[in-house]
């Protein structure tokens, strides 16, 4: 396949991504699943020599590309949530109670159960834990059909999707947050693969589980607060991008 074929394939994939969600509304088939299959089939096509990517040789580039993809997917999930969360309101935290239970109870139990099944199936403990950490989080893209569509206003036409449905909200919010909680267990699997000592456990709990997770929460809250202030209450009208609906802000 030459460069023109690559661009044609990329354009067709983008067109499918726009058309499929509406075309499959009445069919029990997920558009992301179809696109995933298209991507898997495209992976078997030969690429030009200039576009050949080796995941081992180009590890850093592949890593940053996948990180960017995850960030875009999680941002899309976050923008679809229409339930406020105030740091100073206990009632707001309680309204997210189902999400916290899924994250702090259901997900660790799922990781433990999946890892145990992996060991029973013959996998090494580190491999079983890595597999469990990858499979346990709800995929924010593949689960889009059972999630909320996004914030609505009184002027919006009624939709068949109940935006206030607790199950849909829980799946949406949990899918947007669980990747951050899954990464510490990925690091734990990596540590276990190299031999696990008491010092490694202390470092994992102090840095990977608590430190990195807490740092990510703080950075996310601060960045979101600053952008929200600029978008909604900027000193200059030109900075209030929320009034113009500027999509690039996201």
PDB file of C-alpha atoms in Angstrom:
ATOM      1  CA  UNK A   1       0.000   0.000   0.000  1.00  0.00           C
ATOM      2  CA  UNK A   2       1.345   3.413  -0.946  1.00  0.00           C
ATOM      3  CA  UNK A   3       0.902   6.711   0.880  1.00  0.00           C
ATOM      4  CA  UNK A   4      -2.256   7.528  -1.088  1.00  0.00           C
ATOM      5  CA  UNK A   5      -3.812   4.277   0.085  1.00  0.00           C
ATOM      6  CA  UNK A   6      -2.967   5.085   3.690  1.00  0.00           C
ATOM      7  CA  UNK A   7      -4.632   8.497   3.450  1.00  0.00           C
ATOM      8  CA  UNK A   8      -7.666   6.951   1.756  1.00  0.00           C
ATOM      9  CA  UNK A   9      -7.970   4.354   4.496  1.00  0.00           C
ATOM     10  CA  UNK A  10      -7.637   7.000   7.207  1.00  0.00           C
ATOM     11  CA  UNK A  11     -10.290   9.168   5.564  1.00  0.00           C
ATOM     12  CA  UNK A  12     -12.659   6.220   5.223  1.00  0.00           C
ATOM     13  CA  UNK A  13     -12.152   5.374   8.891  1.00  0.00           C
ATOM     14  CA  UNK A  14     -12.970   8.945   9.921  1.00  0.00           C
ATOM     15  CA  UNK A  15     -16.081   8.889   7.744  1.00  0.00           C
ATOM     16  CA  UNK A  16     -17.183   5.618   9.325  1.00  0.00           C
ATOM     17  CA  UNK A  17     -16.608   7.073  12.789  1.00  0.00           C
ATOM     18  CA  UNK A  18     -19.028   9.895  11.953  1.00  0.00           C
ATOM     19  CA  UNK A  19     -21.687   7.850  10.151  1.00  0.00           C
ATOM     20  CA  UNK A  20     -21.802   4.576  12.104  1.00  0.00           C
ATOM     21  CA  UNK A  21     -23.113   5.852  15.480  1.00  0.00           C
ATOM     22  CA  UNK A  22     -26.260   7.178  13.784  1.00  0.00           C
ATOM     23  CA  UNK A  23     -26.594   4.331  11.294  1.00  0.00           C
ATOM     24  CA  UNK A  24     -26.463   1.658  14.013  1.00  0.00           C
ATOM     25  CA  UNK A  25     -28.881   3.269  16.479  1.00  0.00           C
ATOM     26  CA  UNK A  26     -31.578   0.688  15.734  1.00  0.00           C
ATOM     27  CA  UNK A  27     -29.166  -2.253  15.599  1.00  0.00           C
ATOM     28  CA  UNK A  28     -27.710  -4.151  18.542  1.00  0.00           C
ATOM     29  CA  UNK A  29     -24.188  -3.448  17.338  1.00  0.00           C
ATOM     30  CA  UNK A  30     -21.663  -1.047  18.769  1.00  0.00           C
ATOM     31  CA  UNK A  31     -20.002   1.393  16.389  1.00  0.00           C
ATOM     32  CA  UNK A  32     -16.680   1.297  18.324  1.00  0.00           C
ATOM     33  CA  UNK A  33     -16.665  -2.498  18.009  1.00  0.00           C
ATOM     34  CA  UNK A  34     -17.084  -2.205  14.239  1.00  0.00           C
ATOM     35  CA  UNK A  35     -14.305   0.370  14.022  1.00  0.00           C
ATOM     36  CA  UNK A  36     -12.105  -1.835  16.186  1.00  0.00           C
ATOM     37  CA  UNK A  37     -12.636  -4.667  13.722  1.00  0.00           C
ATOM     38  CA  UNK A  38     -11.846  -2.376  10.800  1.00  0.00           C
ATOM     39  CA  UNK A  39      -8.640  -1.315  12.519  1.00  0.00           C
ATOM     40  CA  UNK A  40      -7.670  -4.922  13.188  1.00  0.00           C
ATOM     41  CA  UNK A  41      -8.191  -5.815   9.526  1.00  0.00           C
ATOM     42  CA  UNK A  42      -6.262  -2.730   8.424  1.00  0.00           C
ATOM     43  CA  UNK A  43      -3.364  -3.917  10.532  1.00  0.00           C
ATOM     44  CA  UNK A  44      -2.836  -6.815   8.127  1.00  0.00           C
ATOM     45  CA  UNK A  45      -2.387  -4.487   5.160  1.00  0.00           C
ATOM     46  CA  UNK A  46       1.183  -3.761   4.039  1.00  0.00           C
ATOM     47  CA  UNK A  47       2.383  -0.242   4.784  1.00  0.00           C
ATOM     48  CA  UNK A  48       4.899   1.855   2.867  1.00  0.00           C
ATOM     49  CA  UNK A  49       8.472   1.549   4.072  1.00  0.00           C
ATOM     50  CA  UNK A  50       8.377   5.155   5.270  1.00  0.00           C
ATOM     51  CA  UNK A  51       5.404   4.367   7.524  1.00  0.00           C
ATOM     52  CA  UNK A  52       6.620   1.103   8.994  1.00  0.00           C
ATOM     53  CA  UNK A  53       6.327   1.190  12.784  1.00  0.00           C
ATOM     54  CA  UNK A  54       8.059  -1.276  15.045  1.00  0.00           C
ATOM     55  CA  UNK A  55       6.498  -1.261  18.549  1.00  0.00           C
ATOM     56  CA  UNK A  56       9.848  -2.269  20.039  1.00  0.00           C
ATOM     57  CA  UNK A  57      12.076   0.062  18.052  1.00  0.00           C
ATOM     58  CA  UNK A  58       9.623   2.970  18.169  1.00  0.00           C
ATOM     59  CA  UNK A  59       8.461   2.281  21.705  1.00  0.00           C
ATOM     60  CA  UNK A  60       8.466   5.915  22.816  1.00  0.00           C
ATOM     61  CA  UNK A  61       6.437   7.121  19.828  1.00  0.00           C
ATOM     62  CA  UNK A  62       3.925   4.294  20.181  1.00  0.00           C
ATOM     63  CA  UNK A  63       3.621   4.992  23.904  1.00  0.00           C
ATOM     64  CA  UNK A  64       2.887   8.690  23.391  1.00  0.00           C
ATOM     65  CA  UNK A  65       0.392   7.907  20.623  1.00  0.00           C
ATOM     66  CA  UNK A  66      -1.526   5.477  22.812  1.00  0.00           C
ATOM     67  CA  UNK A  67      -1.433   7.921  25.730  1.00  0.00           C
ATOM     68  CA  UNK A  68      -2.882  10.643  23.512  1.00  0.00           C
ATOM     69  CA  UNK A  69      -5.619   8.279  22.327  1.00  0.00           C
ATOM     70  CA  UNK A  70      -6.546   7.385  25.901  1.00  0.00           C
ATOM     71  CA  UNK A  71      -6.622  11.054  26.913  1.00  0.00           C
ATOM     72  CA  UNK A  72      -8.958  11.933  24.041  1.00  0.00           C
ATOM     73  CA  UNK A  73     -11.279   9.041  24.900  1.00  0.00           C
ATOM     74  CA  UNK A  74     -11.366   9.929  28.588  1.00  0.00           C
ATOM     75  CA  UNK A  75     -11.923  13.610  27.819  1.00  0.00           C
ATOM     76  CA  UNK A  76     -14.916  12.666  25.696  1.00  0.00           C
ATOM     77  CA  UNK A  77     -16.346  10.620  28.548  1.00  0.00           C
ATOM     78  CA  UNK A  78     -15.773  13.439  31.018  1.00  0.00           C
ATOM     79  CA  UNK A  79     -17.534  15.969  28.808  1.00  0.00           C
ATOM     80  CA  UNK A  80     -20.617  13.743  28.651  1.00  0.00           C
ATOM     81  CA  UNK A  81     -21.169  13.856  32.425  1.00  0.00           C
ATOM     82  CA  UNK A  82     -23.896  16.201  33.587  1.00  0.00           C
ATOM     83  CA  UNK A  83     -23.748  15.713  37.356  1.00  0.00           C
ATOM     84  CA  UNK A  84     -21.712  18.326  39.261  1.00  0.00           C
ATOM     85  CA  UNK A  85     -19.123  17.308  41.839  1.00  0.00           C
ATOM     86  CA  UNK A  86     -18.229  19.969  44.376  1.00  0.00           C
ATOM     87  CA  UNK A  87     -15.283  19.440  46.685  1.00  0.00           C
ATOM     88  CA  UNK A  88     -17.139  21.296  49.453  1.00  0.00           C
ATOM     89  CA  UNK A  89     -20.510  19.578  49.101  1.00  0.00           C
ATOM     90  CA  UNK A  90     -21.022  16.234  50.828  1.00  0.00           C
ATOM     91  CA  UNK A  91     -24.341  15.848  49.020  1.00  0.00           C
ATOM     92  CA  UNK A  92     -22.591  16.079  45.655  1.00  0.00           C
ATOM     93  CA  UNK A  93     -20.143  13.361  46.704  1.00  0.00           C
ATOM     94  CA  UNK A  94     -23.037  11.144  47.791  1.00  0.00           C
ATOM     95  CA  UNK A  95     -24.679  11.534  44.381  1.00  0.00           C
ATOM     96  CA  UNK A  96     -21.529   9.925  42.962  1.00  0.00           C
ATOM     97  CA  UNK A  97     -21.741   7.101  45.502  1.00  0.00           C
ATOM     98  CA  UNK A  98     -22.288   4.356  42.929  1.00  0.00           C
ATOM     99  CA  UNK A  99     -19.182   5.476  41.071  1.00  0.00           C
ATOM    100  CA  UNK A 100     -17.025   5.347  44.199  1.00  0.00           C
ATOM    101  CA  UNK A 101     -18.283   1.845  45.019  1.00  0.00           C
ATOM    102  CA  UNK A 102     -17.472   0.639  41.517  1.00  0.00           C
ATOM    103  CA  UNK A 103     -13.991   2.134  41.689  1.00  0.00           C
ATOM    104  CA  UNK A 104     -12.963   1.310  45.243  1.00  0.00           C
ATOM    105  CA  UNK A 105     -14.797  -1.980  45.800  1.00  0.00           C
ATOM    106  CA  UNK A 106     -15.883  -3.638  42.570  1.00  0.00           C
ATOM    107  CA  UNK A 107     -12.775  -2.916  40.519  1.00  0.00           C
ATOM    108  CA  UNK A 108     -10.156  -4.185  43.035  1.00  0.00           C
ATOM    109  CA  UNK A 109     -12.278  -7.299  43.597  1.00  0.00           C
ATOM    110  CA  UNK A 110     -12.497  -7.813  39.839  1.00  0.00           C
ATOM    111  CA  UNK A 111      -8.732  -7.473  39.504  1.00  0.00           C
ATOM    112  CA  UNK A 112      -8.173  -9.977  42.310  1.00  0.00           C
ATOM    113  CA  UNK A 113     -10.680 -12.467  40.888  1.00  0.00           C
ATOM    114  CA  UNK A 114      -9.324 -12.191  37.345  1.00  0.00           C
ATOM    115  CA  UNK A 115      -5.742 -12.576  38.558  1.00  0.00           C
ATOM    116  CA  UNK A 116      -6.733 -15.660  40.548  1.00  0.00           C
ATOM    117  CA  UNK A 117      -8.393 -17.179  37.484  1.00  0.00           C
ATOM    118  CA  UNK A 118      -5.261 -16.433  35.481  1.00  0.00           C
ATOM    119  CA  UNK A 119      -3.097 -18.271  37.993  1.00  0.00           C
ATOM    120  CA  UNK A 120      -5.491 -21.226  37.968  1.00  0.00           C
ATOM    121  CA  UNK A 121      -5.313 -21.222  34.164  1.00  0.00           C
ATOM    122  CA  UNK A 122      -1.539 -21.578  34.341  1.00  0.00           C
ATOM    123  CA  UNK A 123      -0.287 -18.014  34.007  1.00  0.00           C
ATOM    124  CA  UNK A 124       2.560 -16.717  36.112  1.00  0.00           C
ATOM    125  CA  UNK A 125       1.329 -14.494  38.977  1.00  0.00           C
ATOM    126  CA  UNK A 126       2.814 -11.356  37.415  1.00  0.00           C
ATOM    127  CA  UNK A 127       1.257 -12.131  34.032  1.00  0.00           C
ATOM    128  CA  UNK A 128      -2.095 -12.915  35.645  1.00  0.00           C
ATOM    129  CA  UNK A 129      -2.038  -9.631  37.560  1.00  0.00           C
ATOM    130  CA  UNK A 130      -1.120  -7.687  34.430  1.00  0.00           C
ATOM    131  CA  UNK A 131      -3.953  -9.321  32.498  1.00  0.00           C
ATOM    132  CA  UNK A 132      -6.374  -8.538  35.325  1.00  0.00           C
ATOM    133  CA  UNK A 133      -5.280  -4.902  35.512  1.00  0.00           C
ATOM    134  CA  UNK A 134      -5.857  -4.529  31.772  1.00  0.00           C
ATOM    135  CA  UNK A 135      -9.234  -6.283  31.646  1.00  0.00           C
ATOM    136  CA  UNK A 136     -10.838  -4.951  34.827  1.00  0.00           C
ATOM    137  CA  UNK A 137     -11.371  -1.281  33.844  1.00  0.00           C
ATOM    138  CA  UNK A 138     -14.502  -0.560  31.819  1.00  0.00           C
ATOM    139  CA  UNK A 139     -13.527   0.601  28.343  1.00  0.00           C
ATOM    140  CA  UNK A 140     -14.883   4.149  27.872  1.00  0.00           C
ATOM    141  CA  UNK A 141     -15.241   3.696  24.106  1.00  0.00           C
ATOM    142  CA  UNK A 142     -16.601   0.173  23.727  1.00  0.00           C
ATOM    143  CA  UNK A 143     -19.112   0.847  26.521  1.00  0.00           C
ATOM    144  CA  UNK A 144     -20.413   4.030  24.884  1.00  0.00           C
ATOM    145  CA  UNK A 145     -23.749   2.447  23.939  1.00  0.00           C
ATOM    146  CA  UNK A 146     -24.676   1.994  27.604  1.00  0.00           C
ATOM    147  CA  UNK A 147     -23.489   5.414  28.735  1.00  0.00           C
ATOM    148  CA  UNK A 148     -25.079   8.840  28.912  1.00  0.00           C
ATOM    149  CA  UNK A 149     -25.016  10.923  25.752  1.00  0.00           C
ATOM    150  CA  UNK A 150     -23.982  14.197  27.331  1.00  0.00           C
ATOM    151  CA  UNK A 151     -25.247  17.330  29.063  1.00  0.00           C
ATOM    152  CA  UNK A 152     -28.708  18.486  28.036  1.00  0.00           C
ATOM    153  CA  UNK A 153     -30.709  21.674  28.387  1.00  0.00           C
ATOM    154  CA  UNK A 154     -34.396  22.375  28.711  1.00  0.00           C
ATOM    155  CA  UNK A 155     -34.520  23.327  25.033  1.00  0.00           C
ATOM    156  CA  UNK A 156     -33.188  19.961  23.898  1.00  0.00           C
ATOM    157  CA  UNK A 157     -35.635  17.525  22.377  1.00  0.00           C
ATOM    158  CA  UNK A 158     -36.394  14.470  24.527  1.00  0.00           C
ATOM    159  CA  UNK A 159     -34.190  11.495  23.731  1.00  0.00           C
ATOM    160  CA  UNK A 160     -34.684   7.803  24.264  1.00  0.00           C
ATOM    161  CA  UNK A 161     -31.680   7.803  26.594  1.00  0.00           C
ATOM    162  CA  UNK A 162     -32.399   8.793  30.182  1.00  0.00           C
ATOM    163  CA  UNK A 163     -29.490  11.034  31.134  1.00  0.00           C
ATOM    164  CA  UNK A 164     -30.406  10.751  34.822  1.00  0.00           C
ATOM    165  CA  UNK A 165     -30.342   6.938  34.787  1.00  0.00           C
ATOM    166  CA  UNK A 166     -28.104   5.839  37.656  1.00  0.00           C
ATOM    167  CA  UNK A 167     -26.722   2.794  35.845  1.00  0.00           C
ATOM    168  CA  UNK A 168     -25.754   4.787  32.758  1.00  0.00           C
ATOM    169  CA  UNK A 169     -24.192   7.529  34.841  1.00  0.00           C
ATOM    170  CA  UNK A 170     -22.263   5.039  36.974  1.00  0.00           C
ATOM    171  CA  UNK A 171     -20.873   3.242  33.920  1.00  0.00           C
ATOM    172  CA  UNK A 172     -19.915   6.524  32.272  1.00  0.00           C
ATOM    173  CA  UNK A 173     -18.216   8.080  35.271  1.00  0.00           C
ATOM    174  CA  UNK A 174     -16.505   4.863  36.320  1.00  0.00           C
ATOM    175  CA  UNK A 175     -15.205   4.271  32.798  1.00  0.00           C
ATOM    176  CA  UNK A 176     -13.681   7.736  32.796  1.00  0.00           C
ATOM    177  CA  UNK A 177     -11.908   7.296  36.124  1.00  0.00           C
ATOM    178  CA  UNK A 178     -10.908   3.653  36.348  1.00  0.00           C
ATOM    179  CA  UNK A 179      -7.883   3.833  34.049  1.00  0.00           C
ATOM    180  CA  UNK A 180      -6.073   5.963  36.588  1.00  0.00           C
ATOM    181  CA  UNK A 181      -6.828   3.376  39.263  1.00  0.00           C
ATOM    182  CA  UNK A 182      -5.791   0.508  37.016  1.00  0.00           C
ATOM    183  CA  UNK A 183      -2.290   1.811  36.305  1.00  0.00           C
ATOM    184  CA  UNK A 184      -0.944   1.140  39.840  1.00  0.00           C
ATOM    185  CA  UNK A 185      -1.799  -2.534  39.407  1.00  0.00           C
ATOM    186  CA  UNK A 186       0.002  -2.568  36.063  1.00  0.00           C
ATOM    187  CA  UNK A 187       3.089  -1.219  37.833  1.00  0.00           C
ATOM    188  CA  UNK A 188       2.620  -3.838  40.549  1.00  0.00           C
ATOM    189  CA  UNK A 189       2.645  -6.566  37.909  1.00  0.00           C
ATOM    190  CA  UNK A 190       5.859  -5.148  36.438  1.00  0.00           C
ATOM    191  CA  UNK A 191       7.452  -5.125  39.886  1.00  0.00           C
ATOM    192  CA  UNK A 192       6.286  -8.677  40.532  1.00  0.00           C
ATOM    193  CA  UNK A 193       7.813  -9.837  37.252  1.00  0.00           C
ATOM    194  CA  UNK A 194      11.245  -8.677  38.382  1.00  0.00           C
ATOM    195  CA  UNK A 195      11.064 -10.154  41.862  1.00  0.00           C
ATOM    196  CA  UNK A 196       9.037  -8.556  44.618  1.00  0.00           C
ATOM    197  CA  UNK A 197      10.616  -7.448  47.896  1.00  0.00           C
ATOM    198  CA  UNK A 198       9.276  -5.599  50.937  1.00  0.00           C
ATOM    199  CA  UNK A 199      10.907  -2.377  49.782  1.00  0.00           C
ATOM    200  CA  UNK A 200       9.156  -2.688  46.423  1.00  0.00           C
ATOM    201  CA  UNK A 201       5.820  -3.046  48.182  1.00  0.00           C
ATOM    202  CA  UNK A 202       6.408   0.097  50.235  1.00  0.00           C
ATOM    203  CA  UNK A 203       7.407   2.046  47.135  1.00  0.00           C
ATOM    204  CA  UNK A 204       4.375   0.763  45.252  1.00  0.00           C
ATOM    205  CA  UNK A 205       1.921   1.765  47.973  1.00  0.00           C
ATOM    206  CA  UNK A 206       3.565   5.110  48.677  1.00  0.00           C
ATOM    207  CA  UNK A 207       4.281   6.244  45.125  1.00  0.00           C
ATOM    208  CA  UNK A 208       2.437   4.189  42.499  1.00  0.00           C
ATOM    209  CA  UNK A 209      -0.827   3.723  44.392  1.00  0.00           C
ATOM    210  CA  UNK A 210      -1.089   6.881  46.508  1.00  0.00           C
ATOM    211  CA  UNK A 211       1.463   9.333  45.113  1.00  0.00           C
ATOM    212  CA  UNK A 212       0.820   9.110  41.390  1.00  0.00           C
ATOM    213  CA  UNK A 213      -2.921   8.706  41.805  1.00  0.00           C
ATOM    214  CA  UNK A 214      -3.144  11.685  44.137  1.00  0.00           C
ATOM    215  CA  UNK A 215      -0.913  13.776  41.903  1.00  0.00           C
ATOM    216  CA  UNK A 216      -3.082  12.968  38.907  1.00  0.00           C
ATOM    217  CA  UNK A 217      -6.212  13.991  40.798  1.00  0.00           C
ATOM    218  CA  UNK A 218      -4.659  17.280  41.920  1.00  0.00           C
ATOM    219  CA  UNK A 219      -3.382  18.150  38.443  1.00  0.00           C
ATOM    220  CA  UNK A 220      -6.747  17.287  36.895  1.00  0.00           C
ATOM    221  CA  UNK A 221      -8.719  19.341  39.410  1.00  0.00           C
ATOM    222  CA  UNK A 222      -6.436  22.376  39.145  1.00  0.00           C
ATOM    223  CA  UNK A 223      -6.279  22.283  35.346  1.00  0.00           C
ATOM    224  CA  UNK A 224     -10.041  21.841  35.084  1.00  0.00           C
ATOM    225  CA  UNK A 225     -10.695  24.674  37.528  1.00  0.00           C
ATOM    226  CA  UNK A 226      -8.374  27.067  35.677  1.00  0.00           C
ATOM    227  CA  UNK A 227      -9.835  26.222  32.271  1.00  0.00           C
ATOM    228  CA  UNK A 228     -13.391  26.502  33.589  1.00  0.00           C
ATOM    229  CA  UNK A 229     -12.652  29.918  35.083  1.00  0.00           C
ATOM    230  CA  UNK A 230     -11.174  31.090  31.802  1.00  0.00           C
ATOM    231  CA  UNK A 231     -13.949  29.595  29.668  1.00  0.00           C
ATOM    232  CA  UNK A 232     -16.924  30.763  31.728  1.00  0.00           C
ATOM    233  CA  UNK A 233     -15.681  33.779  33.696  1.00  0.00           C
ATOM    234  CA  UNK A 234     -12.750  35.153  31.759  1.00  0.00           C
ATOM    235  CA  UNK A 235     -11.858  38.796  32.308  1.00  0.00           C
ATOM    236  CA  UNK A 236     -12.136  39.417  28.582  1.00  0.00           C
ATOM    237  CA  UNK A 237     -15.103  38.333  26.459  1.00  0.00           C
ATOM    238  CA  UNK A 238     -12.695  36.816  23.945  1.00  0.00           C
ATOM    239  CA  UNK A 239     -11.488  34.395  26.622  1.00  0.00           C
ATOM    240  CA  UNK A 240     -14.981  33.103  27.453  1.00  0.00           C
ATOM    241  CA  UNK A 241     -14.861  30.265  24.978  1.00  0.00           C
ATOM    242  CA  UNK A 242     -17.805  28.504  26.635  1.00  0.00           C
ATOM    243  CA  UNK A 243     -20.109  31.157  25.183  1.00  0.00           C
ATOM    244  CA  UNK A 244     -18.916  30.437  21.663  1.00  0.00           C
ATOM    245  CA  UNK A 245     -18.793  26.657  22.050  1.00  0.00           C
ATOM    246  CA  UNK A 246     -15.172  26.439  20.961  1.00  0.00           C
ATOM    247  CA  UNK A 247     -14.469  22.684  20.613  1.00  0.00           C
ATOM    248  CA  UNK A 248     -10.683  23.061  20.610  1.00  0.00           C
ATOM    249  CA  UNK A 249     -10.778  24.003  24.294  1.00  0.00           C
ATOM    250  CA  UNK A 250     -11.569  20.389  25.127  1.00  0.00           C
TER     251      UNK A 250
END
